[in-house]
Amino acid sequence: VNLALDAVMTSSDLYSSQNTASGWYLYNLNDGERFDDMGKFGKGWRTLGTNDAWLTIDLGSTLKFNRVDLYACGNMFDEYGTRFPRSMTFSVSNDGESWTPVKTYTHEGITAMQGMEIDLGEQTARYIRIDIAGTTEDQGYADLFEIEVYNDDGTLPAPETRSLANSDEVITYRN
């Protein structure tokens, strides 16, 4: 069970959380859609005006979890993961005010339609906070398509990967 599905989320960047002009809504992060199937056109959630931001997931009650899966933004016209956060610090809290860092993750980038699994070790908390610093392309903002949270007992599959080359969708271009 994805514990983050439809959970309440907040962000340090209120503008990107409510920007009706751009379509980069905070609620896109946990709506259950892992990839852009030409519906959102690459729009998940994006920071604006800074490379550094944070977002929180309120699980609604104190729950056990140990894994966060993150999915990069992108579509067939935009490279996946070009603005994926370069560095993320994951913290937990029971009151939403006092935070305990549990994992800092740094990577060199995502180059395909894939999810990224972050092992947080066994945690029991109501809130998860992700502090984001920088992007793989240093474009002034970071974006994510989907966030999922699990209590993985070793039986859950790895995050999903897709290939545009194997897509059933046919697109015809005319001049």
Backbone as JSON, one array per atom type, in Angstrom:
{
  "sequence": "VNLALDAVMTSSDLYSSQNTASGWYLYNLNDGERFDDMGKFGKGWRTLGTNDAWLTIDLGSTLKFNRVDLYACGNMFDEYGTRFPRSMTFSVSNDGESWTPVKTYTHEGITAMQGMEIDLGEQTARYIRIDIAGTTEDQGYADLFEIEVYNDDGTLPAPETRSLANSDEVITYRN",
  "N": [[0.85, -1.18, 0.0], [0.61, 2.14, -0.92], [1.53, 4.55, 1.14], [1.56, 7.29, 0.9], [-0.33, 8.02, -0.93], [-2.65, 10.33, -1.9], [-2.17, 11.75, 0.46], [-1.87, 14.58, 2.7], [0.02, 17.25, 1.53], [2.63, 19.65, 1.88], [4.55, 22.57, 1.02], [7.61, 24.46, 0.76], [7.52, 26.31, -1.19], [5.05, 28.08, -1.97], [3.94, 29.28, -4.26], [4.52, 27.51, -6.42], [3.01, 25.44, -5.56], [0.43, 26.15, -5.99], [0.11, 27.1, -8.55], [-1.84, 27.91, -11.02], [-1.51, 28.73, -13.61], [0.72, 27.43, -14.72], [0.38, 24.71, -14.19], [1.87, 23.03, -12.56], [1.26, 21.44, -9.99], [1.18, 20.82, -6.46], [-0.41, 18.7, -5.59], [-0.15, 16.87, -7.61], [1.96, 15.24, -6.97], [1.26, 12.99, -5.46], [-0.79, 11.52, -6.64], [-1.02, 9.03, -7.7], [-0.19, 8.6, -10.31], [2.53, 7.59, -12.06], [4.07, 8.12, -14.32], [4.23, 10.3, -17.17], [1.72, 9.94, -19.33], [1.1, 11.33, -21.63], [-0.82, 12.92, -20.55], [-0.47, 14.75, -18.38], [1.6, 16.08, -19.48], [4.31, 16.11, -18.6], [4.09, 17.4, -16.19], [4.44, 17.59, -12.86], [5.37, 18.39, -9.85], [7.02, 21.42, -9.13], [9.77, 23.36, -8.01], [10.13, 26.88, -7.6], [12.02, 29.77, -8.36], [14.2, 29.24, -6.73], [16.92, 27.01, -6.0], [16.82, 25.53, -3.71], [14.52, 23.9, -1.63], [11.72, 22.63, 0.27], [9.52, 19.89, 1.0], [6.67, 18.43, 2.58], [5.14, 15.42, 3.72], [2.17, 14.48, 5.08], [1.18, 11.79, 6.71], [-1.14, 11.33, 8.03], [-1.48, 9.8, 10.34], [0.57, 8.27, 12.86], [2.76, 6.08, 11.39], [4.44, 3.04, 10.32], [7.22, 2.89, 8.13], [9.63, 2.43, 5.48], [10.66, 3.02, 3.03], [10.95, 5.21, 0.26], [9.76, 5.99, -2.89], [10.67, 7.74, -5.75], [9.67, 9.5, -8.64], [10.74, 10.74, -11.74], [10.16, 13.78, -13.59], [9.05, 14.32, -16.98], [8.6, 13.68, -20.5], [7.9, 12.3, -23.75], [8.88, 14.4, -25.24], [10.61, 15.75, -23.67], [13.51, 15.36, -21.79], [13.69, 12.83, -19.37], [14.17, 13.41, -15.95], [15.92, 15.64, -16.07], [15.73, 17.79, -14.39], [15.73, 16.64, -11.94], [16.01, 16.42, -8.4], [19.27, 16.98, -7.15], [20.4, 16.6, -4.64], [18.99, 15.32, -1.69], [17.58, 15.52, 1.51], [16.12, 13.46, 3.82], [13.82, 13.63, 6.4], [12.13, 12.88, 9.5], [9.15, 13.22, 11.54], [6.99, 13.46, 14.39], [5.35, 15.48, 15.16], [5.4, 17.45, 13.24], [6.98, 19.67, 13.59], [9.43, 19.35, 14.96], [12.24, 17.89, 13.66], [13.91, 14.9, 12.6], [16.72, 14.06, 10.93], [17.12, 11.35, 8.64], [18.24, 10.32, 6.35], [20.46, 11.25, 3.8], [20.59, 11.81, 0.42], [22.37, 11.65, -2.56], [22.78, 11.99, -6.04], [23.69, 11.31, -9.48], [21.94, 11.64, -11.56], [18.97, 10.88, -13.53], [18.24, 9.01, -16.35], [16.26, 7.81, -17.79], [12.83, 6.64, -18.15], [12.07, 6.04, -15.14], [11.7, 4.91, -11.76], [13.05, 5.89, -8.57], [14.38, 4.3, -5.84], [14.52, 4.93, -2.42], [16.0, 3.9, 0.44], [15.06, 4.24, 3.69], [15.55, 3.01, 6.06], [14.05, 1.43, 8.94], [11.32, 3.3, 10.02], [9.15, 5.16, 12.19], [6.69, 7.36, 12.09], [4.68, 10.35, 11.66], [5.03, 12.39, 9.83], [6.92, 13.12, 6.88], [9.69, 14.77, 5.67], [11.21, 16.3, 2.9], [14.1, 17.75, 2.04], [15.32, 19.65, -0.53], [18.1, 20.2, -2.58], [19.55, 21.8, -5.17], [19.73, 20.75, -8.68], [20.05, 18.24, -11.27], [20.77, 19.51, -13.6], [21.17, 22.1, -12.88], [19.22, 24.17, -13.34], [17.88, 26.1, -11.97], [15.55, 25.34, -10.77], [13.83, 22.53, -9.32], [12.18, 19.44, -10.12], [9.61, 16.98, -9.57], [7.74, 14.04, -10.35], [6.15, 12.03, -9.09], [5.64, 10.8, -5.77], [6.03, 8.1, -3.62], [5.34, 6.19, -0.68], [6.35, 3.5, 1.32], [5.99, 0.62, 3.51], [8.12, -1.6, 3.29], [8.4, -4.99, 3.25], [10.15, -6.58, 1.97], [8.86, -7.85, -0.05], [7.78, -6.2, -1.93], [7.76, -4.94, -5.27], [10.51, -3.47, -7.13], [10.82, 0.06, -7.93], [8.9, 1.17, -10.75], [9.83, 0.95, -14.21], [9.81, 2.35, -17.45], [9.65, 2.22, -21.04], [9.78, 4.34, -23.76], [10.08, 3.41, -26.29], [8.72, 1.02, -26.35], [6.11, 1.7, -26.25], [2.57, 1.58, -26.72], [1.28, 3.62, -27.85], [0.54, 5.53, -30.69], [1.76, 8.14, -32.58], [0.99, 10.51, -34.97], [2.43, 12.72, -37.21], [1.74, 15.6, -39.11], [2.32, 17.8, -41.82]],
  "CA": [[0.0, 0.0, 0.0], [1.33, 3.42, -0.99], [1.08, 5.34, 2.29], [1.5, 8.71, 0.54], [-1.39, 8.27, -1.89], [-3.62, 11.34, -1.48], [-1.82, 12.35, 1.76], [-1.74, 16.03, 2.67], [1.39, 17.67, 1.28], [2.91, 21.07, 1.95], [5.81, 22.9, 0.37], [8.18, 25.78, 1.06], [7.26, 27.18, -2.34], [3.6, 28.16, -2.1], [3.58, 29.62, -5.63], [4.52, 26.32, -7.26], [1.98, 24.54, -5.06], [-0.9, 26.61, -6.39], [0.24, 27.83, -9.79], [-2.82, 27.44, -12.0], [-1.07, 29.08, -14.97], [1.7, 26.48, -15.24], [-0.07, 23.34, -14.02], [2.78, 22.28, -11.68], [0.57, 21.43, -8.72], [1.69, 19.95, -5.41], [-1.22, 17.48, -5.49], [0.3, 15.91, -8.63], [3.01, 14.38, -6.42], [0.79, 11.75, -4.84], [-2.09, 11.19, -7.24], [-0.98, 7.66, -8.19], [0.34, 8.55, -11.67], [3.99, 7.53, -11.97], [4.7, 8.61, -15.54], [3.4, 11.11, -18.06], [1.19, 9.22, -20.49], [0.59, 12.4, -22.47], [-1.93, 13.57, -19.89], [0.02, 15.91, -17.64], [2.67, 16.67, -20.29], [5.52, 16.31, -17.82], [3.88, 18.26, -15.03], [4.27, 17.05, -11.53], [5.56, 19.51, -8.95], [8.26, 22.13, -9.42], [10.15, 24.51, -7.2], [10.3, 28.1, -8.39], [12.77, 30.88, -7.81], [15.35, 28.83, -5.92], [17.32, 25.61, -6.1], [16.58, 24.86, -2.45], [13.12, 23.9, -1.22], [11.33, 21.44, 1.04], [8.12, 19.51, 0.97], [6.33, 17.47, 3.63], [4.03, 14.48, 3.52], [1.47, 14.16, 6.32], [0.58, 10.47, 6.52], [-2.44, 11.31, 8.7], [-1.28, 9.21, 11.66], [1.9, 7.69, 13.0], [2.83, 4.81, 10.66], [5.76, 2.48, 10.03], [7.61, 2.91, 6.73], [11.08, 2.31, 5.32], [11.06, 3.24, 1.64], [10.32, 6.25, -0.54], [10.04, 5.89, -4.32], [10.53, 9.03, -6.43], [9.6, 9.4, -10.1], [11.18, 11.96, -12.41], [9.31, 14.41, -14.6], [9.5, 14.26, -18.36], [7.74, 12.98, -21.45], [8.65, 11.97, -24.97], [9.45, 15.61, -25.81], [11.49, 16.34, -22.67], [14.3, 14.3, -21.17], [13.35, 12.49, -18.0], [15.14, 13.62, -14.89], [16.86, 16.74, -16.26], [15.64, 18.69, -13.24], [15.57, 15.83, -10.75], [16.86, 16.95, -7.33], [20.6, 16.39, -7.04], [20.61, 16.19, -3.25], [17.77, 15.34, -0.88], [17.68, 15.04, 2.89], [14.84, 12.95, 4.31], [13.68, 13.75, 7.85], [10.83, 12.41, 10.0], [8.64, 13.94, 12.7], [5.67, 13.06, 14.87], [4.54, 16.67, 15.4], [5.51, 18.38, 12.12], [7.79, 20.83, 13.97], [10.75, 18.88, 15.33], [12.6, 16.94, 12.61], [15.09, 14.07, 12.77], [17.22, 13.6, 9.63], [17.37, 9.91, 8.61], [18.99, 9.92, 5.15], [20.79, 12.23, 2.76], [20.81, 11.06, -0.81], [22.9, 12.44, -3.67], [22.92, 11.15, -7.23], [24.19, 11.98, -10.68], [20.89, 11.87, -12.55], [18.12, 9.84, -14.08], [18.29, 9.18, -17.8], [15.2, 7.04, -18.42], [11.55, 6.66, -17.43], [12.27, 5.1, -14.06], [11.57, 5.36, -10.4], [14.25, 5.77, -7.76], [14.05, 3.8, -4.51], [15.35, 5.44, -1.33], [15.82, 3.12, 1.66], [15.18, 5.11, 4.86], [15.63, 2.22, 7.27], [12.73, 1.37, 9.58], [10.91, 4.55, 10.65], [7.78, 5.28, 12.67], [6.44, 8.81, 12.17], [3.51, 10.84, 10.93], [5.45, 13.31, 8.77], [8.19, 12.97, 6.17], [10.11, 16.02, 5.04], [12.29, 16.15, 1.93], [14.8, 19.01, 1.73], [15.88, 19.53, -1.87], [19.17, 21.15, -2.87], [20.12, 21.69, -6.51], [19.2, 19.82, -9.67], [21.1, 17.63, -12.08], [21.15, 20.42, -14.67], [21.29, 23.45, -12.31], [18.35, 25.05, -14.11], [17.2, 27.07, -11.12], [14.41, 24.73, -10.1], [13.81, 21.07, -9.34], [10.82, 18.93, -10.25], [9.32, 15.57, -9.32], [6.45, 13.65, -10.91], [5.37, 11.26, -8.13], [6.29, 10.32, -4.55], [5.31, 7.0, -2.97], [5.94, 5.78, 0.59], [5.98, 2.11, 1.61], [6.61, -0.19, 4.55], [8.51, -2.71, 2.44], [8.86, -6.17, 3.98], [10.98, -7.34, 1.04], [8.03, -8.47, -1.09], [7.32, -5.2, -2.89], [8.64, -4.82, -6.44], [11.28, -2.24, -7.28], [10.08, 1.08, -8.68], [8.6, 0.86, -12.14], [10.6, 1.54, -15.31], [9.1, 2.25, -18.73], [10.39, 2.57, -22.24], [8.96, 4.96, -24.8], [10.19, 2.59, -27.5], [7.76, -0.07, -26.26], [4.79, 2.27, -26.04], [1.53, 1.23, -27.67], [0.71, 4.85, -28.38], [1.03, 5.92, -32.01], [1.59, 9.58, -32.82], [1.17, 10.83, -36.37], [2.71, 14.13, -37.45], [1.44, 16.05, -40.47], [2.75, 19.18, -42.12]],
  "C": [[0.89, 1.24, 0.0], [0.76, 4.34, 0.1], [0.92, 6.82, 1.96], [0.36, 9.04, -0.41], [-2.46, 9.18, -1.29], [-3.37, 11.9, -0.08], [-1.74, 13.87, 1.6], [-0.27, 16.38, 2.5], [1.49, 19.18, 1.38], [4.3, 21.32, 1.38], [6.29, 24.27, 0.82], [7.87, 26.78, -0.02], [5.77, 27.21, -2.64], [3.18, 28.44, -3.54], [3.51, 28.37, -6.51], [3.44, 25.34, -6.81], [0.61, 24.91, -5.56], [-0.91, 27.28, -7.76], [-0.69, 27.29, -10.87], [-2.38, 27.74, -13.43], [-0.15, 28.01, -15.55], [1.26, 25.02, -15.13], [0.83, 22.48, -13.15], [2.22, 22.31, -10.27], [1.19, 20.46, -7.73], [0.9, 18.65, -5.34], [-0.87, 16.47, -6.58], [1.29, 14.88, -8.07], [2.52, 13.07, -5.84], [-0.61, 11.38, -5.34], [-2.12, 9.77, -7.83], [-0.48, 7.51, -9.61], [1.86, 8.64, -11.62], [4.7, 8.16, -13.17], [3.71, 9.46, -16.32], [2.99, 10.26, -19.25], [0.45, 10.2, -21.39], [-0.64, 13.07, -21.86], [-1.51, 14.84, -19.18], [1.09, 16.67, -18.42], [3.86, 17.06, -19.42], [5.31, 17.08, -16.55], [3.58, 17.47, -13.78], [4.28, 18.24, -10.58], [6.93, 20.12, -9.2], [8.51, 23.22, -8.39], [10.27, 25.71, -8.12], [11.14, 29.11, -7.65], [13.97, 30.51, -6.98], [15.68, 27.38, -6.21], [16.97, 24.84, -4.84], [15.12, 25.0, -2.04], [12.89, 22.69, -0.32], [9.87, 21.14, 0.77], [7.9, 18.47, 2.06], [5.13, 16.63, 3.22], [3.46, 14.2, 4.9], [0.72, 12.85, 6.09], [-0.75, 10.32, 7.24], [-2.41, 10.72, 10.09], [0.13, 8.64, 11.69], [1.9, 6.28, 12.4], [4.27, 4.34, 10.55], [5.99, 2.54, 8.53], [9.11, 2.8, 6.65], [11.56, 2.65, 3.91], [10.26, 4.37, 1.02], [10.74, 6.02, -1.99], [9.74, 7.24, -4.95], [10.55, 8.79, -7.93], [9.9, 10.75, -10.72], [10.14, 12.48, -13.38], [9.91, 14.22, -15.98], [8.44, 13.59, -19.21], [8.55, 12.76, -22.72], [9.29, 13.2, -25.63], [10.49, 16.26, -24.89], [12.24, 15.2, -21.99], [13.89, 14.08, -19.72], [14.51, 12.82, -17.06], [16.09, 14.78, -15.06], [16.83, 17.74, -15.11], [15.35, 17.93, -11.95], [16.48, 16.37, -9.65], [18.19, 16.23, -7.23], [20.85, 15.86, -5.63], [19.31, 16.34, -2.48], [18.09, 14.82, 0.51], [16.28, 14.69, 3.36], [14.85, 13.01, 5.82], [12.28, 13.27, 8.24], [10.46, 13.19, 11.25], [7.29, 13.35, 13.11], [4.76, 14.26, 15.07], [4.59, 17.69, 14.26], [6.33, 19.62, 12.43], [9.23, 20.46, 14.28], [11.13, 17.73, 14.41], [13.87, 16.18, 12.94], [15.55, 13.6, 11.39], [17.53, 12.09, 9.68], [18.19, 9.48, 7.39], [19.25, 11.14, 4.28], [21.18, 11.44, 1.54], [21.28, 12.01, -1.9], [23.08, 11.5, -4.85], [23.35, 11.99, -8.41], [23.14, 12.13, -11.77], [20.14, 10.64, -12.97], [18.08, 10.07, -15.59], [17.19, 8.42, -18.52], [13.91, 7.2, -17.61], [11.64, 5.62, -16.32], [11.98, 5.75, -12.72], [12.88, 5.16, -9.66], [13.83, 5.39, -6.35], [15.05, 4.35, -3.49], [15.01, 4.63, -0.08], [16.08, 4.02, 2.86], [15.45, 4.33, 6.14], [14.25, 2.23, 7.93], [12.44, 2.65, 10.35], [9.47, 4.42, 11.14], [7.54, 6.76, 12.9], [5.16, 9.15, 11.43], [3.92, 11.66, 9.72], [6.79, 12.9, 8.18], [8.48, 14.3, 5.5], [11.26, 15.71, 4.09], [12.86, 17.54, 1.65], [15.56, 18.79, 0.43], [16.93, 20.61, -2.09], [19.72, 20.87, -4.25], [19.42, 20.69, -7.39], [20.34, 19.27, -10.49], [21.58, 18.57, -13.17], [21.33, 21.86, -14.19], [20.48, 24.47, -13.1], [17.56, 26.03, -13.25], [15.97, 26.54, -10.45], [14.57, 23.21, -10.18], [12.37, 20.63, -9.54], [10.78, 17.43, -10.0], [7.94, 15.26, -9.9], [5.56, 12.94, -9.89], [6.25, 10.86, -6.95], [5.4, 9.22, -3.96], [6.07, 6.6, -1.72], [5.42, 4.38, 0.93], [6.63, 1.62, 2.9], [6.93, -1.52, 3.88], [9.08, -3.85, 3.28], [9.73, -7.07, 3.11], [10.19, -7.99, -0.08], [7.56, -7.49, -2.14], [8.28, -5.12, -4.07], [9.4, -3.5, -6.41], [10.44, -1.22, -8.02], [10.0, 0.75, -10.16], [9.53, 1.6, -13.11], [9.79, 1.35, -16.58], [10.04, 2.62, -19.86], [9.43, 3.19, -23.24], [8.99, 4.13, -26.07], [9.17, 1.47, -27.52], [6.33, 0.42, -26.08], [3.82, 1.81, -27.12], [0.95, 2.45, -28.36], [1.36, 5.2, -29.73], [0.73, 7.4, -32.2], [1.91, 9.85, -34.28], [1.37, 12.33, -36.51], [2.39, 14.46, -38.9], [1.89, 17.49, -40.62], [1.57, 19.97, -42.63]]
}
